[in-house]
Amino acid sequence: MNITENISKIKSSLPPHVTLVAVSKTKPVADLMEAYNAGQRIFGENKIQEMTEKWEQMPKDIQWHMIGHVQSNKVKYMIPYVSLIHGVDSLKLLKEINRLAVKWRKKVDCLLQIHIAEEETKFGLDEKELNGLLSSEEFKTFENIRIVGLMGMATFTENQEQIKREFLHLKSIFDQQKQLTTDNCQLTTLSMGMSGDYQLAIECGSTMVRIGSSIFGVR
């Protein structure tokens, strides 16, 4: 199957309330344009320089999502055009995003990354850190960011029960925190699930899935 057929097949399997992010990292602009011509408008990249180069070359109605780990010193390059930053995992990073958003006179949407996997290498906040961040006085001063949801990645394993357990854990955190509504925090998006586990993630409550290899082929 080609990219156009892959997108059509995946979109037809998604419930109306679930957003598809096409993970296009390392893929050439020609592949992204095939997805674009098939109706896809949201693309996820994990390197700011690569995302910026693609943004410069491609149609301007595309929403660019930064899905990789973000270094504070690189934020400035994507603030002018990024639609959603997925992997925000510290108050320090939020502070820098807000500072640059003020400079550009815009509001930037972010997801807070929660650590749900067993692997130590995964980034993310634990529940205590999440609560501490959202209740901190400094966070309340950030007027140019919007926390619109949470995201997390399950352990890379064949054990479906473990993956389901981790997804449901994130969903429970999301349900607890979405009661909190402030000017800069209204949780509506729960981003979990990739090519190998997105259907299970949707069953567990995901509203946004990040799919790469099932669209563009294995890297």
CSV table of C-alpha atoms in Angstrom, one decimal:
chain,number,residue,atom,x,y,z
A,1,MET,CA,0.0,0.0,0.0
A,2,ASN,CA,1.1,3.6,-0.7
A,3,ILE,CA,1.0,6.6,1.6
A,4,THR,CA,-2.4,7.8,0.3
A,5,GLU,CA,-4.0,4.4,0.9
A,6,ASN,CA,-2.4,4.0,4.3
A,7,ILE,CA,-3.8,7.4,5.5
A,8,SER,CA,-7.2,6.6,4.1
A,9,LYS,CA,-7.2,3.2,5.9
A,10,ILE,CA,-6.1,4.6,9.2
A,11,LYS,CA,-8.4,7.6,9.1
A,12,SER,CA,-11.4,5.4,8.4
A,13,SER,CA,-10.5,3.3,11.5
A,14,LEU,CA,-10.3,6.3,13.9
A,15,PRO,CA,-13.3,7.6,15.8
A,16,PRO,CA,-14.3,11.2,15.0
A,17,HIS,CA,-13.0,12.5,18.3
A,18,VAL,CA,-9.4,11.2,17.7
A,19,THR,CA,-6.8,13.4,16.0
A,20,LEU,CA,-4.2,11.8,13.7
A,21,VAL,CA,-0.6,13.2,13.9
A,22,ALA,CA,1.4,11.8,11.0
A,23,VAL,CA,4.9,11.3,12.4
A,24,SER,CA,7.0,12.4,9.5
A,25,LYS,CA,10.5,12.6,11.1
A,26,THR,CA,13.3,11.6,8.7
A,27,LYS,CA,10.9,11.4,5.8
A,28,PRO,CA,11.5,13.6,2.6
A,29,VAL,CA,9.1,16.4,1.7
A,30,ALA,CA,7.8,14.4,-1.3
A,31,ASP,CA,6.4,11.8,1.1
A,32,LEU,CA,4.9,14.5,3.3
A,33,MET,CA,3.3,16.1,0.2
A,34,GLU,CA,1.7,12.8,-0.7
A,35,ALA,CA,0.2,12.6,2.7
A,36,TYR,CA,-0.8,16.3,2.4
A,37,ASN,CA,-2.5,15.7,-0.9
A,38,ALA,CA,-4.4,12.8,0.8
A,39,GLY,CA,-5.9,15.3,3.2
A,40,GLN,CA,-3.4,15.1,6.1
A,41,ARG,CA,-2.7,18.5,7.8
A,42,ILE,CA,-1.0,17.6,11.0
A,43,PHE,CA,2.6,16.4,11.0
A,44,GLY,CA,4.9,15.5,13.9
A,45,GLU,CA,8.6,16.0,13.9
A,46,ASN,CA,11.2,15.3,16.6
A,47,LYS,CA,14.1,17.6,15.5
A,48,ILE,CA,13.5,21.3,15.3
A,49,GLN,CA,15.9,22.0,12.5
A,50,GLU,CA,14.3,19.4,10.3
A,51,MET,CA,10.8,20.6,11.1
A,52,THR,CA,11.8,24.2,10.3
A,53,GLU,CA,13.2,23.2,6.9
A,54,LYS,CA,10.0,21.4,6.1
A,55,TRP,CA,7.8,24.2,7.3
A,56,GLU,CA,9.7,26.6,5.0
A,57,GLN,CA,9.1,24.4,2.0
A,58,MET,CA,5.5,23.2,2.5
A,59,PRO,CA,2.0,24.7,2.5
A,60,LYS,CA,1.2,27.1,5.3
A,61,ASP,CA,-2.1,25.4,6.4
A,62,ILE,CA,-0.2,22.6,8.0
A,63,GLN,CA,-0.1,22.2,11.7
A,64,TRP,CA,3.4,21.3,12.9
A,65,HIS,CA,3.7,19.3,16.2
A,66,MET,CA,7.0,19.0,18.0
A,67,ILE,CA,6.9,15.4,19.3
A,68,GLY,CA,10.5,14.9,20.4
A,69,HIS,CA,12.3,15.9,23.5
A,70,VAL,CA,12.8,19.7,23.5
A,71,GLN,CA,16.0,21.4,24.6
A,72,SER,CA,15.4,24.9,26.0
A,73,ASN,CA,18.1,26.5,23.8
A,74,LYS,CA,16.3,25.3,20.6
A,75,VAL,CA,12.8,26.5,21.4
A,76,LYS,CA,13.3,29.9,19.7
A,77,TYR,CA,13.5,28.4,16.3
A,78,MET,CA,10.0,26.9,16.3
A,79,ILE,CA,8.0,29.4,18.3
A,80,PRO,CA,7.0,31.4,15.1
A,81,TYR,CA,5.1,28.5,13.6
A,82,VAL,CA,4.7,25.5,15.9
A,83,SER,CA,1.1,24.5,16.6
A,84,LEU,CA,1.6,22.1,19.5
A,85,ILE,CA,4.6,21.1,21.6
A,86,HIS,CA,4.1,17.5,22.9
A,87,GLY,CA,6.9,16.7,25.2
A,88,VAL,CA,7.0,19.4,27.9
A,89,ASP,CA,8.5,17.9,31.0
A,90,SER,CA,9.7,20.7,33.2
A,91,LEU,CA,8.8,24.1,34.6
A,92,LYS,CA,12.1,25.4,33.2
A,93,LEU,CA,11.1,24.5,29.7
A,94,LEU,CA,7.6,26.0,30.1
A,95,LYS,CA,9.2,29.2,31.3
A,96,GLU,CA,11.4,29.4,28.2
A,97,ILE,CA,8.5,28.7,25.9
A,98,ASN,CA,6.4,31.4,27.6
A,99,ARG,CA,9.3,33.9,27.4
A,100,LEU,CA,9.6,33.4,23.7
A,101,ALA,CA,5.9,33.3,23.1
A,102,VAL,CA,5.7,36.7,24.8
A,103,LYS,CA,8.4,38.0,22.4
A,104,TRP,CA,6.4,36.7,19.4
A,105,ARG,CA,3.1,38.0,20.8
A,106,LYS,CA,1.4,34.6,20.5
A,107,LYS,CA,0.1,31.8,22.7
A,108,VAL,CA,1.7,28.4,22.4
A,109,ASP,CA,-0.2,25.2,23.1
A,110,CYS,CA,1.6,22.5,25.0
A,111,LEU,CA,1.1,18.9,26.3
A,112,LEU,CA,2.8,17.9,29.5
A,113,GLN,CA,4.6,14.6,29.2
A,114,ILE,CA,3.9,12.1,31.9
A,115,HIS,CA,6.3,9.2,32.6
A,116,ILE,CA,4.2,6.0,32.5
A,117,ALA,CA,6.7,3.4,31.1
A,118,GLU,CA,9.0,1.1,33.0
A,119,GLU,CA,12.0,2.2,31.0
A,120,GLU,CA,14.1,4.7,32.8
A,121,THR,CA,15.1,6.3,29.5
A,122,LYS,CA,11.7,7.8,28.8
A,123,PHE,CA,11.3,11.5,29.7
A,124,GLY,CA,8.3,12.8,31.7
A,125,LEU,CA,6.9,14.0,34.9
A,126,ASP,CA,5.6,11.7,37.6
A,127,GLU,CA,2.2,12.5,39.4
A,128,LYS,CA,3.9,14.4,42.2
A,129,GLU,CA,5.9,16.5,39.8
A,130,LEU,CA,2.8,17.2,37.7
A,131,ASN,CA,0.8,18.4,40.7
A,132,GLY,CA,3.7,20.5,41.9
A,133,LEU,CA,4.1,22.2,38.5
A,134,LEU,CA,0.4,22.9,38.0
A,135,SER,CA,0.0,24.3,41.5
A,136,SER,CA,3.2,26.4,41.5
A,137,GLU,CA,2.9,30.2,41.7
A,138,GLU,CA,5.4,30.6,38.8
A,139,PHE,CA,3.2,28.5,36.5
A,140,LYS,CA,0.3,30.8,37.1
A,141,THR,CA,2.3,33.7,35.7
A,142,PHE,CA,2.8,32.1,32.3
A,143,GLU,CA,0.2,34.0,30.2
A,144,ASN,CA,1.5,33.0,26.8
A,145,ILE,CA,1.2,29.2,27.0
A,146,ARG,CA,-1.8,27.0,27.2
A,147,ILE,CA,-1.6,23.5,28.6
A,148,VAL,CA,-4.2,21.7,26.5
A,149,GLY,CA,-3.5,18.1,27.6
A,150,LEU,CA,-1.2,15.3,28.7
A,151,MET,CA,0.8,12.8,26.7
A,152,GLY,CA,2.8,9.6,27.5
A,153,MET,CA,4.5,6.6,25.9
A,154,ALA,CA,3.9,3.1,27.1
A,155,THR,CA,6.8,0.6,27.6
A,156,PHE,CA,8.1,-0.9,24.4
A,157,THR,CA,6.9,-4.5,24.9
A,158,GLU,CA,4.8,-7.2,23.4
A,159,ASN,CA,2.9,-7.5,26.7
A,160,GLN,CA,-0.5,-6.0,25.8
A,161,GLU,CA,-1.7,-6.1,29.4
A,162,GLN,CA,1.2,-4.0,30.6
A,163,ILE,CA,0.7,-1.4,27.8
A,164,LYS,CA,-3.1,-1.3,28.7
A,165,ARG,CA,-2.2,-0.8,32.4
A,166,GLU,CA,0.1,2.1,31.6
A,167,PHE,CA,-2.4,3.8,29.3
A,168,LEU,CA,-5.2,3.4,31.8
A,169,HIS,CA,-2.9,4.9,34.5
A,170,LEU,CA,-2.3,8.0,32.3
A,171,LYS,CA,-6.1,8.2,31.6
A,172,SER,CA,-6.7,8.3,35.4
A,173,ILE,CA,-4.2,11.1,35.9
A,174,PHE,CA,-5.8,13.0,33.0
A,175,ASP,CA,-9.3,12.6,34.5
A,176,GLN,CA,-8.1,13.9,37.9
A,177,GLN,CA,-6.3,16.9,36.4
A,178,LYS,CA,-8.9,18.0,33.9
A,179,GLN,CA,-11.0,19.2,36.8
A,180,LEU,CA,-8.3,22.0,37.1
A,181,THR,CA,-9.2,24.8,34.8
A,182,THR,CA,-7.2,28.0,34.8
A,183,ASP,CA,-6.5,30.7,32.1
A,184,ASN,CA,-3.4,28.7,31.0
A,185,CYS,CA,-4.5,25.1,31.6
A,186,GLN,CA,-7.6,23.4,30.2
A,187,LEU,CA,-7.0,19.7,29.6
A,188,THR,CA,-8.9,18.4,26.5
A,189,THR,CA,-6.3,16.3,24.7
A,190,LEU,CA,-4.9,12.9,25.8
A,191,SER,CA,-2.1,11.9,23.5
A,192,MET,CA,-1.1,8.3,23.7
A,193,GLY,CA,-0.7,5.5,21.1
A,194,MET,CA,1.7,5.0,18.1
A,195,SER,CA,1.6,2.7,15.1
A,196,GLY,CA,1.9,-0.5,17.2
A,197,ASP,CA,-0.6,0.3,19.9
A,198,TYR,CA,-2.8,3.1,18.9
A,199,GLN,CA,-6.0,1.0,18.7
A,200,LEU,CA,-5.5,-0.1,22.3
A,201,ALA,CA,-4.7,3.5,23.3
A,202,ILE,CA,-8.0,4.7,21.8
A,203,GLU,CA,-9.8,2.0,23.8
A,204,CYS,CA,-8.2,3.4,26.9
A,205,GLY,CA,-9.2,7.0,26.2
A,206,SER,CA,-6.7,8.5,23.8
A,207,THR,CA,-7.9,11.5,21.8
A,208,MET,CA,-4.7,11.9,19.7
A,209,VAL,CA,-2.5,9.3,18.2
A,210,ARG,CA,1.0,9.6,16.6
A,211,ILE,CA,1.4,7.3,13.7
A,212,GLY,CA,4.6,7.1,11.5
A,213,SER,CA,5.6,3.7,10.1
A,214,SER,CA,2.0,2.6,9.4
A,215,ILE,CA,1.7,5.7,7.1
A,216,PHE,CA,5.2,6.2,5.7
A,217,GLY,CA,6.6,2.7,6.0
A,218,VAL,CA,9.4,1.4,8.3
A,219,ARG,CA,12.4,3.7,8.5
